[in-house]
mmCIF file of C-alpha atoms in Angstrom:
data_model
loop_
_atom_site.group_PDB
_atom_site.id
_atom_site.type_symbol
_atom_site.label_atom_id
_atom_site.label_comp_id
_atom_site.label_asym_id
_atom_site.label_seq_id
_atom_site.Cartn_x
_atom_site.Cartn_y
_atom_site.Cartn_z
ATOM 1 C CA UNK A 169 10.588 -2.252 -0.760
ATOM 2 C CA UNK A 170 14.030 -3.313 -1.709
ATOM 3 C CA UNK A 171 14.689 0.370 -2.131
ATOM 4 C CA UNK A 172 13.724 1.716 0.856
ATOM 5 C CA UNK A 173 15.499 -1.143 2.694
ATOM 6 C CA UNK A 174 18.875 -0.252 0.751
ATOM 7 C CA UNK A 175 18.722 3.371 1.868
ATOM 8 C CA UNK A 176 17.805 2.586 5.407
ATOM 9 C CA UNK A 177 20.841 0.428 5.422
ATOM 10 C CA UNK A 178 23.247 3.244 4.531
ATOM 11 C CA UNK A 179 22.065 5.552 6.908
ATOM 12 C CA UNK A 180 22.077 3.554 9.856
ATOM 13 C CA UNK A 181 25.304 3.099 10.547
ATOM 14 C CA UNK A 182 24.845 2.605 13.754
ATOM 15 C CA UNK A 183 21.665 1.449 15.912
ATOM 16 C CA UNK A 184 21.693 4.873 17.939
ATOM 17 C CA UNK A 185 24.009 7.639 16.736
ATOM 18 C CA UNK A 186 25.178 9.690 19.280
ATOM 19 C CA UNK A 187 24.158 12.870 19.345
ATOM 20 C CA UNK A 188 26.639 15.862 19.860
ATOM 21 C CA UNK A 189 26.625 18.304 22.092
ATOM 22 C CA UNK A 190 26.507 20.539 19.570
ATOM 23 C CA UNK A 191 24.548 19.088 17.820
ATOM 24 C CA UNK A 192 20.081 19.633 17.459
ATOM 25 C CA UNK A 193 17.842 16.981 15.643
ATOM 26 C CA UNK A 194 15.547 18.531 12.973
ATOM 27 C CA UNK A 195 13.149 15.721 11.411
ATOM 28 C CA UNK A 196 11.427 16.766 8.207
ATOM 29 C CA UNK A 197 8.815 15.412 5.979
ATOM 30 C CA UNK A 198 8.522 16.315 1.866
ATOM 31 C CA UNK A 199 6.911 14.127 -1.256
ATOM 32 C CA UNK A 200 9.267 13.542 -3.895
ATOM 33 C CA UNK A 201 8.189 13.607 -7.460
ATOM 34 C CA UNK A 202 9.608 11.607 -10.699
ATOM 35 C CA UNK A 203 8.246 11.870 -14.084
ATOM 36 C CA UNK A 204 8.323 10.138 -17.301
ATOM 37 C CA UNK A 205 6.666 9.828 -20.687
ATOM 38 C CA UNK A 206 5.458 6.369 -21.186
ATOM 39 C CA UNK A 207 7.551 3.870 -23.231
ATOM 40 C CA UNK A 208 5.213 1.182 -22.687
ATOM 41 C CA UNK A 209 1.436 0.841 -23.704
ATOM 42 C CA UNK A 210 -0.591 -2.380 -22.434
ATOM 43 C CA UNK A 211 -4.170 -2.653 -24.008
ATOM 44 C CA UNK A 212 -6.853 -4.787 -22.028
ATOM 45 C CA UNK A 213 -10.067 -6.150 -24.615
ATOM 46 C CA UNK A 214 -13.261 -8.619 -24.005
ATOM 47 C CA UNK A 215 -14.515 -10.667 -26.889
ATOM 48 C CA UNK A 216 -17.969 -12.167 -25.959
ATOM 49 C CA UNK A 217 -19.718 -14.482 -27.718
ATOM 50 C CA UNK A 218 -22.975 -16.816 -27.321
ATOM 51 C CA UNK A 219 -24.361 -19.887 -28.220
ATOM 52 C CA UNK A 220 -26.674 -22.894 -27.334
ATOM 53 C CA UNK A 221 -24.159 -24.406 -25.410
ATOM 54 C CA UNK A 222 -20.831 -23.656 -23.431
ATOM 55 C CA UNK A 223 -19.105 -25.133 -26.439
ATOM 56 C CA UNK A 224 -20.544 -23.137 -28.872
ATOM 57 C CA UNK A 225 -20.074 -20.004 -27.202
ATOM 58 C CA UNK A 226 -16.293 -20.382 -26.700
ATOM 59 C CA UNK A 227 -16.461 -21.439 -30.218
ATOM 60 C CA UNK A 228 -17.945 -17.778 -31.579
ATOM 61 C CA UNK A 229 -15.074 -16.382 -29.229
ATOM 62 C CA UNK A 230 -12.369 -18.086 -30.745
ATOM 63 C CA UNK A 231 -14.157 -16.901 -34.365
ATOM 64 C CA UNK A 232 -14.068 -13.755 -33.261
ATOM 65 C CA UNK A 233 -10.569 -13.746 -32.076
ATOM 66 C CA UNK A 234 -9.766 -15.361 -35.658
ATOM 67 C CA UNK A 235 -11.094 -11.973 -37.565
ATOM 68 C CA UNK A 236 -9.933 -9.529 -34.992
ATOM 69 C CA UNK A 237 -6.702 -11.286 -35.276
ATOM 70 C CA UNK A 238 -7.175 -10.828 -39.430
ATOM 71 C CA UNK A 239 -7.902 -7.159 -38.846
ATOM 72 C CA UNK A 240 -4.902 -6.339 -36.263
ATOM 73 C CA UNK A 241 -2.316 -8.366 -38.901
ATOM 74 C CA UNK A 242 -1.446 -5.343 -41.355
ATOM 75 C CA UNK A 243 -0.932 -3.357 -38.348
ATOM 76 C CA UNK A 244 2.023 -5.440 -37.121
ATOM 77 C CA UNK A 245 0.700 -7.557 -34.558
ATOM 78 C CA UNK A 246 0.632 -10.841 -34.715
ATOM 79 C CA UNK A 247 -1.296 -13.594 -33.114
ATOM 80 C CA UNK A 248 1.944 -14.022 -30.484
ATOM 81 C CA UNK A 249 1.366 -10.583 -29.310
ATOM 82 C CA UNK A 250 -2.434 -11.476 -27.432
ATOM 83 C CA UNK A 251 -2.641 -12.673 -24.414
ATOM 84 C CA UNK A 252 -5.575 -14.234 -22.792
ATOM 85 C CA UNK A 253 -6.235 -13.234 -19.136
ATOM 86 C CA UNK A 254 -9.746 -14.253 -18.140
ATOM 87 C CA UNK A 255 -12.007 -16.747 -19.741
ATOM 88 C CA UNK A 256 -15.391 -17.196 -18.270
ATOM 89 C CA UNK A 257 -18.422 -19.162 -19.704
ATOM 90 C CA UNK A 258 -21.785 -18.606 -18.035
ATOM 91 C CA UNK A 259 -25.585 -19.535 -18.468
ATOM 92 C CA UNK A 260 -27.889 -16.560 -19.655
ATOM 93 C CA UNK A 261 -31.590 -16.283 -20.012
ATOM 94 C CA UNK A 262 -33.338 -14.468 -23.110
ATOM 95 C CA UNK A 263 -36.001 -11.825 -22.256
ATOM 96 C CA UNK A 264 -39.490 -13.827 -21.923
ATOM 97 C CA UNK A 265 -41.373 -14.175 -25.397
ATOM 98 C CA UNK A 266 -44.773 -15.437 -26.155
ATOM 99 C CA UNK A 267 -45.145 -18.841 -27.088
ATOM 100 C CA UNK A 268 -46.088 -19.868 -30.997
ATOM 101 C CA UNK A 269 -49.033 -21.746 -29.863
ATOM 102 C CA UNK A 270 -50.997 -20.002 -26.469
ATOM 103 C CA UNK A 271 -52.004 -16.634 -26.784
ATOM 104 C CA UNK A 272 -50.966 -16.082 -22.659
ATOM 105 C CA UNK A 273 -47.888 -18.330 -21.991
ATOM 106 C CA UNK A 274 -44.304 -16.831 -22.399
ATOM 107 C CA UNK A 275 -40.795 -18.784 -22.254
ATOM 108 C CA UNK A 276 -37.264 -17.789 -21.322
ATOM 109 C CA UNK A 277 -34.838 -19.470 -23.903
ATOM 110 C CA UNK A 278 -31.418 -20.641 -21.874
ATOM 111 C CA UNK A 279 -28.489 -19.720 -23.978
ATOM 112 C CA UNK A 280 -24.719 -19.133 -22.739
ATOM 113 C CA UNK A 281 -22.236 -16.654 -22.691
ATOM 114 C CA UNK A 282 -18.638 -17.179 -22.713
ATOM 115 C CA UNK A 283 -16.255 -13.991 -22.396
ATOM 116 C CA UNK A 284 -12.304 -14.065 -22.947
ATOM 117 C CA UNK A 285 -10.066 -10.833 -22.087
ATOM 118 C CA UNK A 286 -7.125 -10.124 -23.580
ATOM 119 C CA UNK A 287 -4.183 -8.036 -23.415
ATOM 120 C CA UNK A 288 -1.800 -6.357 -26.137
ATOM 121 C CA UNK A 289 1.264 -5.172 -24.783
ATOM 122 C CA UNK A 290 4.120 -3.202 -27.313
ATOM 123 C CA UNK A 291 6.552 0.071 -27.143
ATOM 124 C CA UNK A 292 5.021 3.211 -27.301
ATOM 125 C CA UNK A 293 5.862 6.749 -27.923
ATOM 126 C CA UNK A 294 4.398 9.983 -29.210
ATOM 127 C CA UNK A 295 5.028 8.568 -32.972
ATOM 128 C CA UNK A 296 3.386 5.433 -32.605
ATOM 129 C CA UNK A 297 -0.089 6.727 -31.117
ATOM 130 C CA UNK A 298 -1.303 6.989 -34.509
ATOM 131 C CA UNK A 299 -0.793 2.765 -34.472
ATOM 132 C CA UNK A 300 -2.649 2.709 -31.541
ATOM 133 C CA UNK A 301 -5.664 4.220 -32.294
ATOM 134 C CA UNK A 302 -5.975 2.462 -35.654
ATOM 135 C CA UNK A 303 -5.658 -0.650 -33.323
ATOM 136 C CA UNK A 304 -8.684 0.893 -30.974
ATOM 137 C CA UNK A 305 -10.539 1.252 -33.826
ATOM 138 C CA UNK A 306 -10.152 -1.957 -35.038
ATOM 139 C CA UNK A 307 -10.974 -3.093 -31.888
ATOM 140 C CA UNK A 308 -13.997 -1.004 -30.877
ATOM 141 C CA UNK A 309 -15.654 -3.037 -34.129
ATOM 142 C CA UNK A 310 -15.806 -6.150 -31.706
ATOM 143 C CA UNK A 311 -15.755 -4.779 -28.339
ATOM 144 C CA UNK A 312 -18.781 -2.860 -28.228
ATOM 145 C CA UNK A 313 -21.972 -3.315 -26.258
ATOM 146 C CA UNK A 314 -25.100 -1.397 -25.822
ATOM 147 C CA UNK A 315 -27.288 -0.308 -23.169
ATOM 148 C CA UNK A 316 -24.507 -2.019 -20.511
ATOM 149 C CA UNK A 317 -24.615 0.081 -16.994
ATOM 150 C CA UNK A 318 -20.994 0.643 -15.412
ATOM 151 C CA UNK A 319 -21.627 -2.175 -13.159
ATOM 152 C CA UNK A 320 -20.382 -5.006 -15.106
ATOM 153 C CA UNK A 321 -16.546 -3.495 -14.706
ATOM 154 C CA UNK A 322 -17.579 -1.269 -18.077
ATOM 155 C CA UNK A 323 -17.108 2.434 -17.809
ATOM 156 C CA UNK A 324 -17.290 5.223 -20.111
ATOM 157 C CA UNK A 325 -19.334 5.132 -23.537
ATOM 158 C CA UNK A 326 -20.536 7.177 -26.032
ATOM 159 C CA UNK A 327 -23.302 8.197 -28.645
ATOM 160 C CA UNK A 328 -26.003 10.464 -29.958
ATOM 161 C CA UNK A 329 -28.458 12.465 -27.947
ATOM 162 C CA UNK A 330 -31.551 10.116 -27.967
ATOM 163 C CA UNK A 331 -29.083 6.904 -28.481
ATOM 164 C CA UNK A 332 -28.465 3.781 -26.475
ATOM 165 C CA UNK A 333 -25.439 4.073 -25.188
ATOM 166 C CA UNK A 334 -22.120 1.919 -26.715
ATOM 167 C CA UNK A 335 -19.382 0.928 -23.891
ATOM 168 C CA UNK A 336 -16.077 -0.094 -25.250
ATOM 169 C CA UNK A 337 -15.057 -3.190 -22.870
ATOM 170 C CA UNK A 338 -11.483 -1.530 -23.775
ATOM 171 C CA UNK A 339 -9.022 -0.800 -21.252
ATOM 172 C CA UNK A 340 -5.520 1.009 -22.158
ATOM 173 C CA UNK A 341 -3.066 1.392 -20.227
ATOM 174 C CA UNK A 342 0.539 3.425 -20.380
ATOM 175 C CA UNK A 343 3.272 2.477 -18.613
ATOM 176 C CA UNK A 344 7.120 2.959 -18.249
ATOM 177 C CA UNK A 345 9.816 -0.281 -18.296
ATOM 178 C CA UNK A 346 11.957 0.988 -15.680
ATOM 179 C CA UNK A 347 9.287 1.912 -13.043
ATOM 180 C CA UNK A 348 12.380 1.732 -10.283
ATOM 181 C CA UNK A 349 14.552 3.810 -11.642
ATOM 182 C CA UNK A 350 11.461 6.530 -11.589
ATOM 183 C CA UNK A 351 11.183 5.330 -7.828
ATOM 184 C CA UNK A 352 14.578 6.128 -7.308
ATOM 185 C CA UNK A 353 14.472 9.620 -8.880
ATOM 186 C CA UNK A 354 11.335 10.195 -6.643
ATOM 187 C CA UNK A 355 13.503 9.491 -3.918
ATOM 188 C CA UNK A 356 16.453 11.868 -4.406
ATOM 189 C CA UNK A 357 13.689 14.739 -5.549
ATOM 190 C CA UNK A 358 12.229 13.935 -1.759
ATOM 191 C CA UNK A 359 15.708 13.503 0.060
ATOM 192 C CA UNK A 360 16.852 16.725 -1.749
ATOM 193 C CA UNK A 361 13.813 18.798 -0.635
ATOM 194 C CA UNK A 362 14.012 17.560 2.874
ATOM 195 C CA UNK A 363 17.796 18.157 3.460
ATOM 196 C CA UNK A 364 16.661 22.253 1.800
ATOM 197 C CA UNK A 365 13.970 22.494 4.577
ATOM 198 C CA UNK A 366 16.267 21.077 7.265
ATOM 199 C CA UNK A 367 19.426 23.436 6.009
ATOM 200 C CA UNK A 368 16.486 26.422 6.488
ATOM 201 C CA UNK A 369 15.485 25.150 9.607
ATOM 202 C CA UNK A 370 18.929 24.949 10.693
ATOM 203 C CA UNK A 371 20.339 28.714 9.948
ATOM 204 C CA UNK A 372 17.327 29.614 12.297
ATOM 205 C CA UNK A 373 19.042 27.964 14.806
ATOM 206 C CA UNK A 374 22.623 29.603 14.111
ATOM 207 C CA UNK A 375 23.792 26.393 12.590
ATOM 208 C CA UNK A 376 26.004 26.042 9.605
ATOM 209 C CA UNK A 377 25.244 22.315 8.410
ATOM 210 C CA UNK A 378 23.092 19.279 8.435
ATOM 211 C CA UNK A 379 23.975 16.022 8.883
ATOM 212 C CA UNK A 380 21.260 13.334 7.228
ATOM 213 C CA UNK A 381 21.026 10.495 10.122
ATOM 214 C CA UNK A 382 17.665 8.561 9.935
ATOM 215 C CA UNK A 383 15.340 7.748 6.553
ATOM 216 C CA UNK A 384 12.188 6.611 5.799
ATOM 217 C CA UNK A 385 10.362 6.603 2.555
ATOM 218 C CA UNK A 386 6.828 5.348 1.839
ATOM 219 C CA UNK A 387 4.971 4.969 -1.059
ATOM 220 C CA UNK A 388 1.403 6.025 -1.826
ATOM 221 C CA UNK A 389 -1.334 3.419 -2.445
ATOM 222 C CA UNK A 390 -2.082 3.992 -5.453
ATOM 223 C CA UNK A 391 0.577 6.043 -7.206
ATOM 224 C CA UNK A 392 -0.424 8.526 -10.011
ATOM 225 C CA UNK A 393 -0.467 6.809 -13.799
ATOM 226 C CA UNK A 394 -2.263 7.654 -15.990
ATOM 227 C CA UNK A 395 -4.696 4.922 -16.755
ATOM 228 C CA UNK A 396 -7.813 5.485 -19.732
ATOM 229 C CA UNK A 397 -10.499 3.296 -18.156
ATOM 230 C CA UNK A 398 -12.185 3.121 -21.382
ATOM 231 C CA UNK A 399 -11.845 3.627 -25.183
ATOM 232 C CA UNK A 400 -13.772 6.632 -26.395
ATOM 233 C CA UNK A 401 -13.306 9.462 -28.884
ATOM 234 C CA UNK A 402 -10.307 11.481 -26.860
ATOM 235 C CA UNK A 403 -10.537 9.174 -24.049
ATOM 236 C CA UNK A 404 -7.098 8.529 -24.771
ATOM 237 C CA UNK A 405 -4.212 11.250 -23.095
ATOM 238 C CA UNK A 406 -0.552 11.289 -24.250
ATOM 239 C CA UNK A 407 0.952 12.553 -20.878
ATOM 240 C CA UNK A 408 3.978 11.934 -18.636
ATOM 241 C CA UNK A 409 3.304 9.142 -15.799
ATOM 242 C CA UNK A 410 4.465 10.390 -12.196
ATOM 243 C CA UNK A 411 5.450 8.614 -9.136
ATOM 244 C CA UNK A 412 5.236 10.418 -5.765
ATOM 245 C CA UNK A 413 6.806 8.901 -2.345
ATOM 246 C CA UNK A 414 6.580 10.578 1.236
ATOM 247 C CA UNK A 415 9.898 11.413 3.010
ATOM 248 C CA UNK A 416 10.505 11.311 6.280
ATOM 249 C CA UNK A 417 14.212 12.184 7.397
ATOM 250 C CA UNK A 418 15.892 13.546 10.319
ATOM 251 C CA UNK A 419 18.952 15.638 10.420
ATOM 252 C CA UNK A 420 21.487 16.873 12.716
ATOM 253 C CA UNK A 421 22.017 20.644 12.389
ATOM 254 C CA UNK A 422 26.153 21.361 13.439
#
């Protein structure tokens, strides 16, 4: 992380400081915390459509792309604005039905599949949700599927007690533009709690001041945004996104 990297350059100013007589090492460890309300909104969608061939499957996508297109238009977004991400075409089988002329034999009718994702990215903020939900619920009238388990990559759904259940193949996803300048706040929130514990740590020990001589910041794994994993009725949160980082520093106490 160029970050990290930039701070471990200032600090080390040289490859073993020498250490005082005076002086006592106190190493310290604290998460720093940055947050943010999203500026940024990216929405994820799967069209899927079938047909007797390959051809004429990705041919009912692209229809359906046409009238979702038509239906996202007063809305203000264009064509321009979708981007495909994934297309896949692939044979399916129709449950087995009895055949017209023998009272025992059944048949599976071949038939394919083809599914293309897209993604919607625009600005965001608190007085634009109401655009974004009209454009959910534009979507959610060519998105849906029922009777789909999670194991597909769907998640979430909804309906009636006694219903099949509808999955949204909707993702939505907030974001912020200048995710390193939240990485840098995290980073002075963690240095600043650090150098507090050290300056505590350091009046135990009848000091009067620290000196900051060694650095090291991490980030977690998977760092806290808020991410709806599918579209339902107040599946949607407006909330700040957060970025944590771990701390580790070392001080001199003079």
């Amino acid at each position: 992380m160029m970050l990290v990297l930039g701070i471990a350059l200032f600090v080390s100013a040289a490859q073993k400081p020498s250490l005082p007589q005076t002086s006592t090492p106190i190493s310290v460890s604290a998460t720093g915390e940055a947050q943010a309300l999203p500026d940024r909104v990216v929405v994820y969608f799967t069209l899927r459509g079938q047909g007797e061939s390959s051809v004429e499957a990705r041919q009912e996508v692209r229809r359906l792309l046409q009238q979702v297109t038509a239906k996202l238009a007063p809305l203000g977004i264009g064509r321009d604005m979708l981007k495909e991400e994934v297309s896949e075409v692939a044979p399916s089988m129709l449950p087995a039905t009895a055949d017209a002329g023998e009272g025992t034999g059944t048949t599976r009718h071949r038939r394919f599949e083809a599914s293309h994702s897209y993604s919607l990215r625009m600005p965001i903020s608190e007085d634009r949700l109401d655009t974004l939900f009209r454009i959910l619920d534009a979507l959610s009238e060519y998105t849906s599927r029922q009777g789909i388990t999670g194991a597909g990559g769907y998640s979430g759904g909804f309906g009636g007690i006694g219903s099949a259940p509808v999955y949204q193949e909707v993702l939505v996803e907030f974001r912020a533009q200048d995710m390193e300048r939240l990485k840098r706040q995290a980073v002075q929130d963690g240095v600043a709690k650090a150098r507090k514990m050290a300056e505590a740590a350091a009046r135990q020990l009848g000091k009067s001041r620290v000196k900051m001589v060694r650095l090291d910041v991490k980030e977690p794994s998977n760092p806290t945004l808020p991410v709806s994993p599918s579209f339902t009725p107040g599946g949607v949160k407006w909330q700040p996104l957060r970025v944590y980082v771990q701390v580790n520093a070392t001080f001199y106490a003079e």
